mmCIF file with all atom_site columns, C-alpha atoms in Angstrom:
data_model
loop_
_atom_site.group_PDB
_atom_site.id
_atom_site.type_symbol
_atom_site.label_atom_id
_atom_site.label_alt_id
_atom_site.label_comp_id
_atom_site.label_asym_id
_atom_site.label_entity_id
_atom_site.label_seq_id
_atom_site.pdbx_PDB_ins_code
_atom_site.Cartn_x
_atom_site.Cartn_y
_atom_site.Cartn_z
_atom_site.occupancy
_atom_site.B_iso_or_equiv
_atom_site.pdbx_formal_charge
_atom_site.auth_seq_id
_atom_site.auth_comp_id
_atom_site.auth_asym_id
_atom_site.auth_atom_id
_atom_site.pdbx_PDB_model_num
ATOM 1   C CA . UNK A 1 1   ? -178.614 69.618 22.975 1.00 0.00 ? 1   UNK A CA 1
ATOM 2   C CA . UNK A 1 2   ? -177.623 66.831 20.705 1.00 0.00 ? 2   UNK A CA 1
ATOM 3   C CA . UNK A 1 3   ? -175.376 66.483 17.273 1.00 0.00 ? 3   UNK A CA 1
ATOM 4   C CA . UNK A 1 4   ? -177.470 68.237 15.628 1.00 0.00 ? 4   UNK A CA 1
ATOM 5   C CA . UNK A 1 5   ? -180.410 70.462 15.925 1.00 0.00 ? 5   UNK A CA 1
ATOM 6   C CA . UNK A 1 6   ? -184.324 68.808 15.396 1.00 0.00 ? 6   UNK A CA 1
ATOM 7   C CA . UNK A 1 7   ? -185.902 71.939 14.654 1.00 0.00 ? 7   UNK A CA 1
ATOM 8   C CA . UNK A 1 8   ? -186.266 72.277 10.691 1.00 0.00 ? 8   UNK A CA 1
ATOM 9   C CA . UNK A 1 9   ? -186.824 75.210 10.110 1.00 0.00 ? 9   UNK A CA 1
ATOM 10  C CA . UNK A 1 10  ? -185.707 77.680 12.950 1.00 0.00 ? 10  UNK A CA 1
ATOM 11  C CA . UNK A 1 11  ? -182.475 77.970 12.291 1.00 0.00 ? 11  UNK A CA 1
ATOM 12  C CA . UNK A 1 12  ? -183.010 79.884 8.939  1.00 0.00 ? 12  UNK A CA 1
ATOM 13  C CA . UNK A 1 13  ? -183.004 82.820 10.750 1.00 0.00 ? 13  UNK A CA 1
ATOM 14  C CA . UNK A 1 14  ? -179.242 83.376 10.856 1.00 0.00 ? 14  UNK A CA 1
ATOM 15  C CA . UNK A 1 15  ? -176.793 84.234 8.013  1.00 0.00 ? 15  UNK A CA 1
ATOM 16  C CA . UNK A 1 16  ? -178.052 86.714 5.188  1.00 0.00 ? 16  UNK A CA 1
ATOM 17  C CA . UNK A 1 17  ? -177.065 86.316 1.288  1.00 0.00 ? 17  UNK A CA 1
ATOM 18  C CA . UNK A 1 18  ? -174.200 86.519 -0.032 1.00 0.00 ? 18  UNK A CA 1
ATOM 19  C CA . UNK A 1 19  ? -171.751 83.825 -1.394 1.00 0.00 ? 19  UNK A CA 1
ATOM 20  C CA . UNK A 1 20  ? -169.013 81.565 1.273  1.00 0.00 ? 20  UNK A CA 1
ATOM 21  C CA . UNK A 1 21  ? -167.168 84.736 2.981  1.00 0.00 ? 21  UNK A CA 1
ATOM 22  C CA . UNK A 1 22  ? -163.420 83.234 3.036  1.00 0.00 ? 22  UNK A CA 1
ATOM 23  C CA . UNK A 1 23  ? -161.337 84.442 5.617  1.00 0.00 ? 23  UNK A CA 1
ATOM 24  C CA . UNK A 1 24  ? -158.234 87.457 4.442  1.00 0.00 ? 24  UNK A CA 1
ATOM 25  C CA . UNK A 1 25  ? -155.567 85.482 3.122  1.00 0.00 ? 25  UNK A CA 1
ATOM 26  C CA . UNK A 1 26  ? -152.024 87.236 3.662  1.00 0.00 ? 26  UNK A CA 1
ATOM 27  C CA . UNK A 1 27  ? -148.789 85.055 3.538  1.00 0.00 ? 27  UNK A CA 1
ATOM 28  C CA . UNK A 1 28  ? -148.944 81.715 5.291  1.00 0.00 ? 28  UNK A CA 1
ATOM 29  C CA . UNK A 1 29  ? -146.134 82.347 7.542  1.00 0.00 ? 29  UNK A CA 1
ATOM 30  C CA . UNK A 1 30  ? -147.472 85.661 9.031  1.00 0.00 ? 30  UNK A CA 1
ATOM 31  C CA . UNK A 1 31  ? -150.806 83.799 9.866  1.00 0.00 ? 31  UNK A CA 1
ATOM 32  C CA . UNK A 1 32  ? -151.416 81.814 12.953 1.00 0.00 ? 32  UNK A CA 1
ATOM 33  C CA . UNK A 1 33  ? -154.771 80.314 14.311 1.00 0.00 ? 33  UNK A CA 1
ATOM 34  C CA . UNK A 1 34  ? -155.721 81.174 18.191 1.00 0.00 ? 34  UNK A CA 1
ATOM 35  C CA . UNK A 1 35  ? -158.172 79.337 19.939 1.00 0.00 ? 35  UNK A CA 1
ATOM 36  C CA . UNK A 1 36  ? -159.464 78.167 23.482 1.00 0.00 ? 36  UNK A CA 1
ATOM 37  C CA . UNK A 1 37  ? -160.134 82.316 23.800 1.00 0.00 ? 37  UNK A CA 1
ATOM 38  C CA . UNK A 1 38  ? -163.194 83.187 26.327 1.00 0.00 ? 38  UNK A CA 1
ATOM 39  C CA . UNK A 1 39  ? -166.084 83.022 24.438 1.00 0.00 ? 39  UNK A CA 1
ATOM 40  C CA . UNK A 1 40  ? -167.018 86.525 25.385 1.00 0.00 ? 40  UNK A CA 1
ATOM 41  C CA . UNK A 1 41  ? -163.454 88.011 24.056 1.00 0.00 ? 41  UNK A CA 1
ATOM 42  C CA . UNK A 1 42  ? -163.849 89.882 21.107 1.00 0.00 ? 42  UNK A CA 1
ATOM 43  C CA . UNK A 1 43  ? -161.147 90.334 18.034 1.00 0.00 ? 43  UNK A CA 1
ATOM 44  C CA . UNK A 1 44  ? -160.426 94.330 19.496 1.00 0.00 ? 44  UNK A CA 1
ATOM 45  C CA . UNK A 1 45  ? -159.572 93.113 22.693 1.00 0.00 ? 45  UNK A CA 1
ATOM 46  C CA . UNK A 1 46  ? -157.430 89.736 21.345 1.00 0.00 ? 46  UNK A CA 1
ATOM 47  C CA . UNK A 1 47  ? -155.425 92.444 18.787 1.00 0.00 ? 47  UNK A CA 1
ATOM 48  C CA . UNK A 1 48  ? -154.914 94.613 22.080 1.00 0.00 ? 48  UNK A CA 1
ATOM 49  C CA . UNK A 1 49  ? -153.815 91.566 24.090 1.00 0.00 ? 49  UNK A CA 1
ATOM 50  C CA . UNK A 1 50  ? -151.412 90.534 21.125 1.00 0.00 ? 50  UNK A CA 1
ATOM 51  C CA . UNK A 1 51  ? -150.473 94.456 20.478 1.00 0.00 ? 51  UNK A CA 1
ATOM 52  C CA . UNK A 1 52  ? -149.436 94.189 24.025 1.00 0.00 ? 52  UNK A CA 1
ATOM 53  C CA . UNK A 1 53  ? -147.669 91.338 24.732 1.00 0.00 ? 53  UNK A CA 1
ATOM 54  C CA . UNK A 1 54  ? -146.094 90.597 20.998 1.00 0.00 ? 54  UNK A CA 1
ATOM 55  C CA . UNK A 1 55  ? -146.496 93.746 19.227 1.00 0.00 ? 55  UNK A CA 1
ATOM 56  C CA . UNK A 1 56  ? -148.515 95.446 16.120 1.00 0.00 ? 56  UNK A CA 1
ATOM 57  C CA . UNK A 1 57  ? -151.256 93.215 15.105 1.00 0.00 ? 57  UNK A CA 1
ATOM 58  C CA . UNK A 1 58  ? -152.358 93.890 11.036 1.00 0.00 ? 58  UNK A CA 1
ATOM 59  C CA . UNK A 1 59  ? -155.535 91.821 11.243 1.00 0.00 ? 59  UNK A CA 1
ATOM 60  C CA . UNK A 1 60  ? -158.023 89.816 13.666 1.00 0.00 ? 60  UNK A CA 1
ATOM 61  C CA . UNK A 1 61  ? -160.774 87.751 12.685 1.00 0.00 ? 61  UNK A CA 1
ATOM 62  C CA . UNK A 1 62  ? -162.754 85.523 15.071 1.00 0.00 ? 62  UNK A CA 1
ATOM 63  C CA . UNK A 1 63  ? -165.034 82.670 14.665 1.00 0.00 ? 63  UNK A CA 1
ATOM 64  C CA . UNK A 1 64  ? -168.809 81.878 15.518 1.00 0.00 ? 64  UNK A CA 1
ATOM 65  C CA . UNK A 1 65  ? -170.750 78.834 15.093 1.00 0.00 ? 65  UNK A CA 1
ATOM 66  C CA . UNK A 1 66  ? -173.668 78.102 12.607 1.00 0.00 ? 66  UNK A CA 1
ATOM 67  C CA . UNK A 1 67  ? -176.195 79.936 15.038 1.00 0.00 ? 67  UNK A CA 1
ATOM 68  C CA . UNK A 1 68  ? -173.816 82.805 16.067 1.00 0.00 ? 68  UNK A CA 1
ATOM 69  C CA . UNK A 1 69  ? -172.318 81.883 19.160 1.00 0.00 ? 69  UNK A CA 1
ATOM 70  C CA . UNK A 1 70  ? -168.387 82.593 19.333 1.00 0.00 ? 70  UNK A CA 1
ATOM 71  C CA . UNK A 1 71  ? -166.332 79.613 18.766 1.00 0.00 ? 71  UNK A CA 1
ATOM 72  C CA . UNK A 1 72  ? -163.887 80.959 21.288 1.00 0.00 ? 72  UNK A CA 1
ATOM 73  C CA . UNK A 1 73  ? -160.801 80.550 18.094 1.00 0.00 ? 73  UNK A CA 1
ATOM 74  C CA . UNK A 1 74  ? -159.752 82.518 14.974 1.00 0.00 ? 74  UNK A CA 1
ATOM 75  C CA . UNK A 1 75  ? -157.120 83.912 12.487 1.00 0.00 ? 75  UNK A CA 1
ATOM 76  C CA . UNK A 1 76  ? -154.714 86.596 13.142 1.00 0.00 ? 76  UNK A CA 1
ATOM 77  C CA . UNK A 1 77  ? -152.391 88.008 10.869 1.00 0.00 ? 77  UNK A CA 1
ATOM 78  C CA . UNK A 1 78  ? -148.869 90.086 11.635 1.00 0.00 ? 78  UNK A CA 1
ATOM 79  C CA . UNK A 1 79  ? -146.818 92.390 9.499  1.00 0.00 ? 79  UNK A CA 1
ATOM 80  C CA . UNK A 1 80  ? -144.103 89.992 9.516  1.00 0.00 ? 80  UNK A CA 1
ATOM 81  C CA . UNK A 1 81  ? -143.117 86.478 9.477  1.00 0.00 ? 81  UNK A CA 1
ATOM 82  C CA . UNK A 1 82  ? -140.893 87.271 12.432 1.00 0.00 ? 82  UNK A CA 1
ATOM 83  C CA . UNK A 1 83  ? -144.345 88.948 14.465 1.00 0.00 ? 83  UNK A CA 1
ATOM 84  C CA . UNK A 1 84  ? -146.234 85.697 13.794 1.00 0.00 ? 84  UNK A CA 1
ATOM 85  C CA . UNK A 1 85  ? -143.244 83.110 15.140 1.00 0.00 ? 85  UNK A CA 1
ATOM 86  C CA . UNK A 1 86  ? -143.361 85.631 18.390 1.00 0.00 ? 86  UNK A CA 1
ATOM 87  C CA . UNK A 1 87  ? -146.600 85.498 18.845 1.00 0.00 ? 87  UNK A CA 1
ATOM 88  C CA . UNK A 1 88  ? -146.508 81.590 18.434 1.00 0.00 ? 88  UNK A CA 1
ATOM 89  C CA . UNK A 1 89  ? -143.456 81.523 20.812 1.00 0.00 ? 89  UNK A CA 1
ATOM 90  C CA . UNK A 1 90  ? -144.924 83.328 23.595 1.00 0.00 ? 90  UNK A CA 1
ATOM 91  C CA . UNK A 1 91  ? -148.702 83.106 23.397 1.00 0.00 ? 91  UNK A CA 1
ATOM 92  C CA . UNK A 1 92  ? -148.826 79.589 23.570 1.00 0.00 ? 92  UNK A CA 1
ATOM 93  C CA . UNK A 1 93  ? -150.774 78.732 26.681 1.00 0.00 ? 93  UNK A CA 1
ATOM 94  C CA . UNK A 1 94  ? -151.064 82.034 28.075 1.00 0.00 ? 94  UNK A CA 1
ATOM 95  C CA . UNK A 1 95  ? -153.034 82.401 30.805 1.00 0.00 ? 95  UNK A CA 1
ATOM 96  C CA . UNK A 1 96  ? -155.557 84.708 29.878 1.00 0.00 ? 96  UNK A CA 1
ATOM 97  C CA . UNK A 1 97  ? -158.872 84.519 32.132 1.00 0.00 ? 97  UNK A CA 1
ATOM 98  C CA . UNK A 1 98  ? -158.036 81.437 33.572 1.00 0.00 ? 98  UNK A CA 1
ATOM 99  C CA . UNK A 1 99  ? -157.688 80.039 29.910 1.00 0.00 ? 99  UNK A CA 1
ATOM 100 C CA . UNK A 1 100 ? -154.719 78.759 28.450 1.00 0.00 ? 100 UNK A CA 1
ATOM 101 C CA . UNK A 1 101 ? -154.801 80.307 24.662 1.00 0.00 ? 101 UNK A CA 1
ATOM 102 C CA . UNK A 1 102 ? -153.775 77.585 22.069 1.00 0.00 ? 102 UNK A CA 1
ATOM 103 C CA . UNK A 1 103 ? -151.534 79.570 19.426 1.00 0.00 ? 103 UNK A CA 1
ATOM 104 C CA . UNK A 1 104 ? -150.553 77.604 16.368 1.00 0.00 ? 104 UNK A CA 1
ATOM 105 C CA . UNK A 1 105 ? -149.502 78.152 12.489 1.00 0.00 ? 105 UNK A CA 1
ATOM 106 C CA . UNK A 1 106 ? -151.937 78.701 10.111 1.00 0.00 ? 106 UNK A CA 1
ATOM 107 C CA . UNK A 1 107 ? -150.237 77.082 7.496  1.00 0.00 ? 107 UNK A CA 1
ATOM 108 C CA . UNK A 1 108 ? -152.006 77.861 4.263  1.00 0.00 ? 108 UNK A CA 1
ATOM 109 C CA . UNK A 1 109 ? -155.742 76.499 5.021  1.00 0.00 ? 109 UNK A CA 1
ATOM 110 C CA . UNK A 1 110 ? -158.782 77.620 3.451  1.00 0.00 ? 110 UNK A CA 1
ATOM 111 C CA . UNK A 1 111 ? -161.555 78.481 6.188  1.00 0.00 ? 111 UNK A CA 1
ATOM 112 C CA . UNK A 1 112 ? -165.065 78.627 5.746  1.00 0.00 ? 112 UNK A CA 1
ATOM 113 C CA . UNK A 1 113 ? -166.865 81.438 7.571  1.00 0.00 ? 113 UNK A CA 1
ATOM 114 C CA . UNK A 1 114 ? -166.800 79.428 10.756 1.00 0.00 ? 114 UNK A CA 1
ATOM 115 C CA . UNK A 1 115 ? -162.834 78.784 10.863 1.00 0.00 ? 115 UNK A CA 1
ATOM 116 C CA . UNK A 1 116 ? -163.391 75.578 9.564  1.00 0.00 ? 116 UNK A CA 1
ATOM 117 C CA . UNK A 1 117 ? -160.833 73.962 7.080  1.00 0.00 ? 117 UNK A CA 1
ATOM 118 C CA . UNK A 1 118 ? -162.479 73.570 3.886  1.00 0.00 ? 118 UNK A CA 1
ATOM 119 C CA . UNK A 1 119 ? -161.084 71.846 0.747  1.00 0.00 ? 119 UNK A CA 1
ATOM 120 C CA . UNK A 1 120 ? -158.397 69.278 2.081  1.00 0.00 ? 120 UNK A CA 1
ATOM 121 C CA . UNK A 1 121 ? -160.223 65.993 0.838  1.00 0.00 ? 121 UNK A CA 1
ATOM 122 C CA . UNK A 1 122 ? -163.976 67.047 2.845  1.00 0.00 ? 122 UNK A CA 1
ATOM 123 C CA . UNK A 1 123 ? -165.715 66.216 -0.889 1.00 0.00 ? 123 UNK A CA 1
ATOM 124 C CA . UNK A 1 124 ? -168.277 63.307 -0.667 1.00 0.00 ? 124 UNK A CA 1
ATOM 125 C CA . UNK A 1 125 ? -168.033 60.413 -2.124 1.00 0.00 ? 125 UNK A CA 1
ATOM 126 C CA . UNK A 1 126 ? -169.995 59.605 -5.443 1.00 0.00 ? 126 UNK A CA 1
#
């Protein structure tokens, strides 16, 4: 379990065809990014847990890693600006399963289909 994996060729298996998927982009300021979720939490029971505590929830996506494991983080989008600073305001570090959820802005950042940031100066050098 190093940097990277050794195996060449396993790891083909995963993702089918199909361009970059990009994740829904609504306006910046109803966006925000959760992470440090349980990895076994997934987006129906983060939008009830948000539904619940801050109110209606318009869209959930979460994250998994290059071989399909969850990355425990992802994008979540509200119906207003005012929905989004709420959830910001009082999810942030909620105890949730003996995890304390990290609940920031989104800002407007381009995400590969991992919830990566893609774009903002990650070009090689020529």
């Amino acid at each position: 379990m190093g940097d990277r994996d050794r195996s060449p060729r396993r790891d083909r298996r995963g993702g089918g065809g199909g361009g970059e998927r990009k994740t829904k982009k609504g306006p910046p300021d109803r966006r925000i990014f959760v992470s440090n979720l349980p990895f076994e939490m997934k987006w129906q029971e983060v939008k009830d847990l948000f539904r619940k505590e801050v109110g209606e929830v318009s869209y959930v996506e979460l994250f998994d890693d290059e071989t399909g494991k969850p990355r425990g983080a992802g994008v979540m989008e509200f119906n207003t600006a005012d929905m989004a600073k709420k959830a910001i305001d009082k999810m942030h570090r909620f105890d949730y399963k003996g995890r304390k959820i990290v609940v920031k802005e989104d800002f407007d950042a381009e995400r590969d289909k991992h919830g990566r940031i893609i774009g903002r100066g990650s070009r090689g050098g020529g």
